[in-house]
Coordinates of C-alpha atoms in Angstrom, one line a residue:
L502 CA -27.2 -20.2 -31.4
L503 CA -24.5 -18.2 -30.2
L504 CA -25.2 -15.3 -32.5
L505 CA -29.1 -15.3 -30.9
L506 CA -27.7 -15.2 -27.4
L507 CA -26.0 -12.4 -28.1
L508 CA -28.5 -10.2 -30.1
Q509 CA -30.6 -11.2 -27.7
I510 CA -28.7 -9.7 -24.5
S511 CA -27.7 -6.9 -26.6
S512 CA -32.0 -6.3 -26.7
S513 CA -32.3 -7.0 -23.3
C514 CA -30.1 -4.8 -22.5
I515 CA -32.3 -2.0 -24.7
W516 CA -34.9 -3.1 -23.4
L517 CA -34.6 -3.6 -19.9
G518 CA -32.6 -1.8 -18.3
C519 CA -27.8 -1.4 -18.5
S520 CA -26.3 -0.7 -15.7
E521 CA -22.5 -0.5 -15.6
V522 CA -19.8 -2.0 -12.6
V523 CA -17.1 0.6 -13.5
T524 CA -13.6 1.8 -12.5
S525 CA -13.8 5.0 -11.7
F526 CA -17.1 7.6 -12.0
E527 CA -14.8 10.7 -13.5
S528 CA -14.1 8.0 -16.4
S529 CA -18.1 6.9 -16.8
C530 CA -20.4 9.0 -15.5
P531 CA -19.6 11.6 -14.0
Q532 CA -22.2 13.9 -14.4
F533 CA -24.4 13.5 -11.3
F534 CA -21.7 15.1 -9.3
F535 CA -21.3 18.5 -9.3
R536 CA -18.4 19.3 -11.0
E537 CA -17.7 16.2 -12.3
T538 CA -16.2 15.1 -8.3
P539 CA -17.2 12.1 -6.2
P540 CA -16.6 11.9 -2.8
N541 CA -13.3 11.1 -2.1
E542 CA -12.2 7.6 -0.5
A543 CA -13.0 8.2 2.9
L544 CA -16.2 7.0 2.6
E545 CA -14.7 3.6 0.3
P546 CA -15.8 0.5 1.9
E547 CA -13.2 -2.2 1.5
N548 CA -15.0 -4.0 -0.8
P549 CA -16.3 -1.9 -3.4
A550 CA -18.0 -1.2 -6.1
W551 CA -18.8 1.4 -8.4
I552 CA -22.4 1.5 -10.0
C553 CA -23.4 3.4 -13.3
Q554 CA -26.7 2.9 -13.3
R555 CA -28.3 2.1 -16.3
Y556 CA -32.1 1.7 -17.9
K557 CA -32.8 1.8 -21.3
N558 CA -29.6 2.8 -22.8
Q559 CA -29.0 5.7 -20.0
Y560 CA -27.5 6.4 -17.4
Y561 CA -29.8 7.5 -14.4
F562 CA -27.6 7.3 -11.1
A563 CA -24.4 6.4 -9.8
T564 CA -23.6 4.0 -6.9
L565 CA -20.7 2.8 -4.4
Y566 CA -21.7 -0.4 -3.9
D567 CA -20.6 -2.0 -0.7
R568 CA -19.9 -5.7 -2.0
S569 CA -19.2 -7.6 1.8
R570 CA -21.9 -6.1 3.5
R571 CA -24.5 -5.6 0.6
I572 CA -25.7 -2.3 1.1
P573 CA -25.4 0.9 -0.7
V574 CA -22.0 3.5 1.2
Y575 CA -24.3 6.7 -1.5
S576 CA -26.1 6.6 -4.6
A577 CA -25.8 9.9 -6.5
Y578 CA -28.1 11.6 -9.1
L579 CA -29.9 14.7 -9.8
Y580 CA -32.9 15.6 -8.0
Q581 CA -35.1 16.4 -10.7
P582 CA -39.0 15.5 -9.7
G583 CA -42.0 14.3 -11.2
P584 CA -45.6 12.8 -11.5
G585 CA -46.3 9.3 -11.9
T586 CA -46.9 6.4 -10.8
R587 CA -43.9 3.7 -8.2
P588 CA -42.9 0.7 -9.9
K589 CA -43.7 -2.8 -8.8
T590 CA -40.5 -4.9 -10.3
W591 CA -36.9 -5.3 -8.1
L592 CA -33.7 -5.2 -10.2
V593 CA -30.3 -6.9 -9.5
E594 CA -27.4 -6.1 -10.9
P595 CA -25.3 -9.0 -12.8
Q596 CA -21.8 -7.9 -13.3
L597 CA -21.2 -7.5 -9.5
M598 CA -21.0 -11.4 -10.4
G599 CA -18.5 -10.8 -13.3
L600 CA -18.0 -8.1 -15.8
D601 CA -18.6 -11.0 -19.1
Y602 CA -22.1 -11.6 -17.7
P603 CA -24.9 -8.9 -19.1
K604 CA -24.5 -5.0 -18.5
T605 CA -27.7 -4.9 -17.5
M606 CA -30.2 -4.0 -14.9
E607 CA -32.2 -7.2 -15.0
K608 CA -35.4 -9.3 -13.4
E609 CA -33.3 -12.3 -10.6
W610 CA -36.5 -14.6 -12.6
T611 CA -34.4 -13.5 -16.0
L612 CA -31.4 -14.3 -14.9
L613 CA -32.3 -17.3 -12.9
N614 CA -33.8 -18.5 -15.9
Y615 CA -32.2 -17.4 -19.4
F616 CA -28.8 -16.4 -17.8
N617 CA -27.6 -19.8 -16.3
V618 CA -27.3 -18.2 -13.2
T619 CA -27.9 -20.1 -10.0
L620 CA -29.3 -17.6 -7.2
E621 CA -26.2 -19.1 -4.8
Q622 CA -24.0 -16.9 -7.0
L623 CA -26.4 -14.4 -7.0
S624 CA -26.4 -14.2 -3.6
K625 CA -22.8 -14.2 -3.1
S626 CA -22.5 -10.5 -5.0
Q627 CA -25.4 -9.2 -3.6
A628 CA -28.6 -9.0 -1.5
V629 CA -31.4 -10.6 -3.1
L630 CA -35.0 -10.6 -3.3
Q631 CA -35.0 -13.0 -0.5
D632 CA -33.3 -11.2 1.8
Y633 CA -36.0 -8.8 2.0
K634 CA -38.8 -11.3 2.6
N635 CA -40.1 -11.1 6.4
L636 CA -38.8 -8.3 8.0
T637 CA -40.4 -6.9 10.7
G638 CA -39.8 -2.9 11.8
L639 CA -37.9 -2.9 8.3
N640 CA -39.3 -1.8 5.2
R641 CA -36.9 -2.2 1.9
G642 CA -35.4 2.6 1.8
H643 CA -34.7 3.3 -1.0
L644 CA -31.8 5.9 -1.3
N645 CA -31.6 7.6 -4.0
P646 CA -36.0 7.7 -4.2
S647 CA -38.1 6.9 -7.5
S648 CA -40.1 9.9 -6.0
H649 CA -37.4 12.0 -7.0
H650 CA -37.6 11.4 -10.8
P651 CA -39.6 12.5 -13.4
D652 CA -40.8 9.9 -15.7
S653 CA -40.8 5.7 -15.7
S654 CA -37.5 5.1 -16.8
S655 CA -35.8 7.3 -14.0
R656 CA -38.5 5.6 -11.6
T657 CA -38.2 2.4 -12.2
A658 CA -34.1 2.6 -12.3
T659 CA -34.1 3.2 -9.1
F660 CA -35.7 0.5 -8.3
S661 CA -32.5 -2.1 -8.0
L662 CA -31.6 -4.1 -5.0
T663 CA -27.9 -2.2 -5.1
N664 CA -30.0 0.9 -3.9
I665 CA -31.9 0.4 -1.2
V666 CA -31.0 -0.4 2.3
P667 CA -32.8 -2.2 5.4
Q668 CA -34.4 1.2 6.7
D669 CA -36.3 1.7 10.2
E670 CA -40.1 1.8 8.9
K671 CA -41.3 4.5 11.2
L672 CA -38.4 5.8 9.7
N673 CA -39.1 5.4 5.9
G674 CA -42.8 6.0 6.3
G675 CA -42.0 9.3 8.9
A676 CA -39.9 11.8 9.0
W677 CA -37.4 10.8 6.5
N678 CA -40.2 10.9 3.8
N679 CA -41.4 14.2 5.2
Y680 CA -37.2 15.3 4.6
E681 CA -37.9 13.4 0.9
Q682 CA -41.1 14.9 -0.3
Q683 CA -41.7 18.3 1.8
T684 CA -38.1 19.3 3.1
M685 CA -36.4 18.9 -0.5
I686 CA -39.4 21.4 -2.0
R687 CA -38.4 24.0 0.2
R688 CA -34.8 23.9 0.0
T689 CA -34.6 23.7 -4.0
E690 CA -36.3 26.7 -4.2
G691 CA -34.9 29.0 -7.2
C692 CA -32.4 25.8 -8.1
N693 CA -31.5 25.6 -11.5
T694 CA -30.2 22.2 -10.9
T695 CA -29.1 19.6 -7.1
Y696 CA -27.2 17.6 -7.1
V697 CA -27.8 15.1 -4.5
V698 CA -26.1 12.4 -2.3
V699 CA -27.6 9.8 0.3
G700 CA -26.1 7.6 2.2
T701 CA -25.1 5.3 5.0
V702 CA -22.8 4.3 7.3
P703 CA -22.6 0.7 7.5
G704 CA -24.3 -0.8 11.6
N705 CA -23.5 -3.6 14.0
N706 CA -26.7 -5.0 12.9
Y707 CA -27.9 -7.3 10.1
I708 CA -30.7 -8.9 8.1
A709 CA -30.9 -12.5 5.9
K710 CA -29.0 -14.1 8.8
G711 CA -25.8 -11.8 8.9
R712 CA -26.4 -11.4 4.8
V713 CA -27.1 -8.2 5.1
N714 CA -26.2 -4.8 7.1
K715 CA -28.8 -2.9 8.5
P716 CA -27.3 1.3 8.0
G717 CA -26.6 2.9 11.4
Y718 CA -27.3 6.1 9.9
I719 CA -28.8 7.4 6.8
W720 CA -27.7 10.3 5.6
S721 CA -28.4 12.8 2.6
S722 CA -26.2 15.5 1.3
A723 CA -27.2 18.3 -1.6
C724 CA -25.7 21.0 -3.4
C725 CA -27.5 23.1 -5.4
E726 CA -26.2 25.9 -8.3
V727 CA -29.0 28.9 -8.7
D728 CA -26.9 30.5 -11.4
N729 CA -23.1 30.7 -12.4
N730 CA -22.1 32.3 -9.4
H731 CA -24.2 31.1 -6.4
R732 CA -25.1 28.4 -4.7
K733 CA -26.0 26.3 -1.4
A734 CA -26.0 23.5 0.0
W735 CA -27.7 21.2 3.1
A736 CA -27.5 18.2 4.3
V737 CA -29.5 15.7 7.3
I738 CA -28.7 12.5 8.9
A739 CA -31.1 10.6 11.1
E740 CA -30.0 7.3 13.4
N741 CA -31.8 4.6 11.4
D742 CA -33.9 3.5 14.7
K743 CA -35.1 6.8 15.2
N744 CA -38.5 8.6 13.8
E745 CA -36.5 12.2 13.6
V746 CA -33.9 14.0 11.1
Q747 CA -31.7 16.1 12.2
L748 CA -30.9 19.0 9.8
L749 CA -27.3 20.1 9.5
T750 CA -24.8 22.0 7.3
L751 CA -22.8 19.8 4.2
G752 CA -19.4 20.9 7.0
E753 CA -21.6 19.7 10.1
L754 CA -22.3 16.6 8.1
E755 CA -19.0 16.1 6.9
E756 CA -18.2 16.3 10.0
V757 CA -19.7 13.9 11.7
L758 CA -19.0 11.4 8.8
T759 CA -16.2 11.7 9.6
Q760 CA -16.1 10.5 13.9
L761 CA -18.5 8.6 12.1
Y762 CA -16.7 6.5 9.7
G763 CA -13.5 7.3 11.5
R764 CA -11.1 7.3 8.6
D765 CA -9.9 10.5 7.3
Q766 CA -11.6 14.0 6.3
V767 CA -14.7 13.6 4.6
S768 CA -15.6 15.3 1.8
L769 CA -18.9 15.0 -0.5
F770 CA -18.9 17.8 -2.6
D771 CA -15.9 20.1 -5.1
S772 CA -14.8 22.9 -2.6
G773 CA -16.9 25.1 -4.6
C774 CA -20.0 24.3 -2.3
P775 CA -20.6 25.8 0.1
R776 CA -19.9 24.3 3.8
E777 CA -21.6 27.1 6.1

């Protein structure tokens, strides 16, 4: 029976999605960061989790997760947009409960029914579907959007509750969507590889009876390699209760985040990315 269960776990890892809570991005999934350099520690929350988001046995992006506020601090990925449908299934991260749980992004339903997990156990470690029910004026806002990925598996991987925040619905469907869809297409012209880090600044308000933080700001930054000798970078920030996106240089965003976080100087990319 134990062998069967182990086989079931390993096959669900292959068929569903795997993502791992790791000790560092540099040693586990560095490929999502320009020159394999993640943002510095100035953004780290008190209770962090580093997640290499893996689906169908392949890594698709990386997320620094704030366990206490139950939102991602940032998600990092390669910009590779392609046509395709938007997934409908939401997944959660079992390893946030403990490393002895499967390395799989799973549906809540699967965990509750097959892995002897209670909803209370799961909801202690992360946001669950119930937290995002009956939202007023807010959407489940992706940090790493499914539309920035080329195929069904990579898009499905973005539908993890560890990759979303309560986002103002007008912003999510308006100016932020405009940035994700139109500005990014224009800005990435001539780019061979574009590295993106998109994140949040925690706010003072919560949803779900104080369980899930509503970020005060949402921001995004990109570093694009045109060729071996040329790179360009840009960034945006938006207040999470206004339908307005402010376009900045990478250096300007790092300065703004340094002030908003009030800790050390923020660095989002290796120094090879232009700050001007």
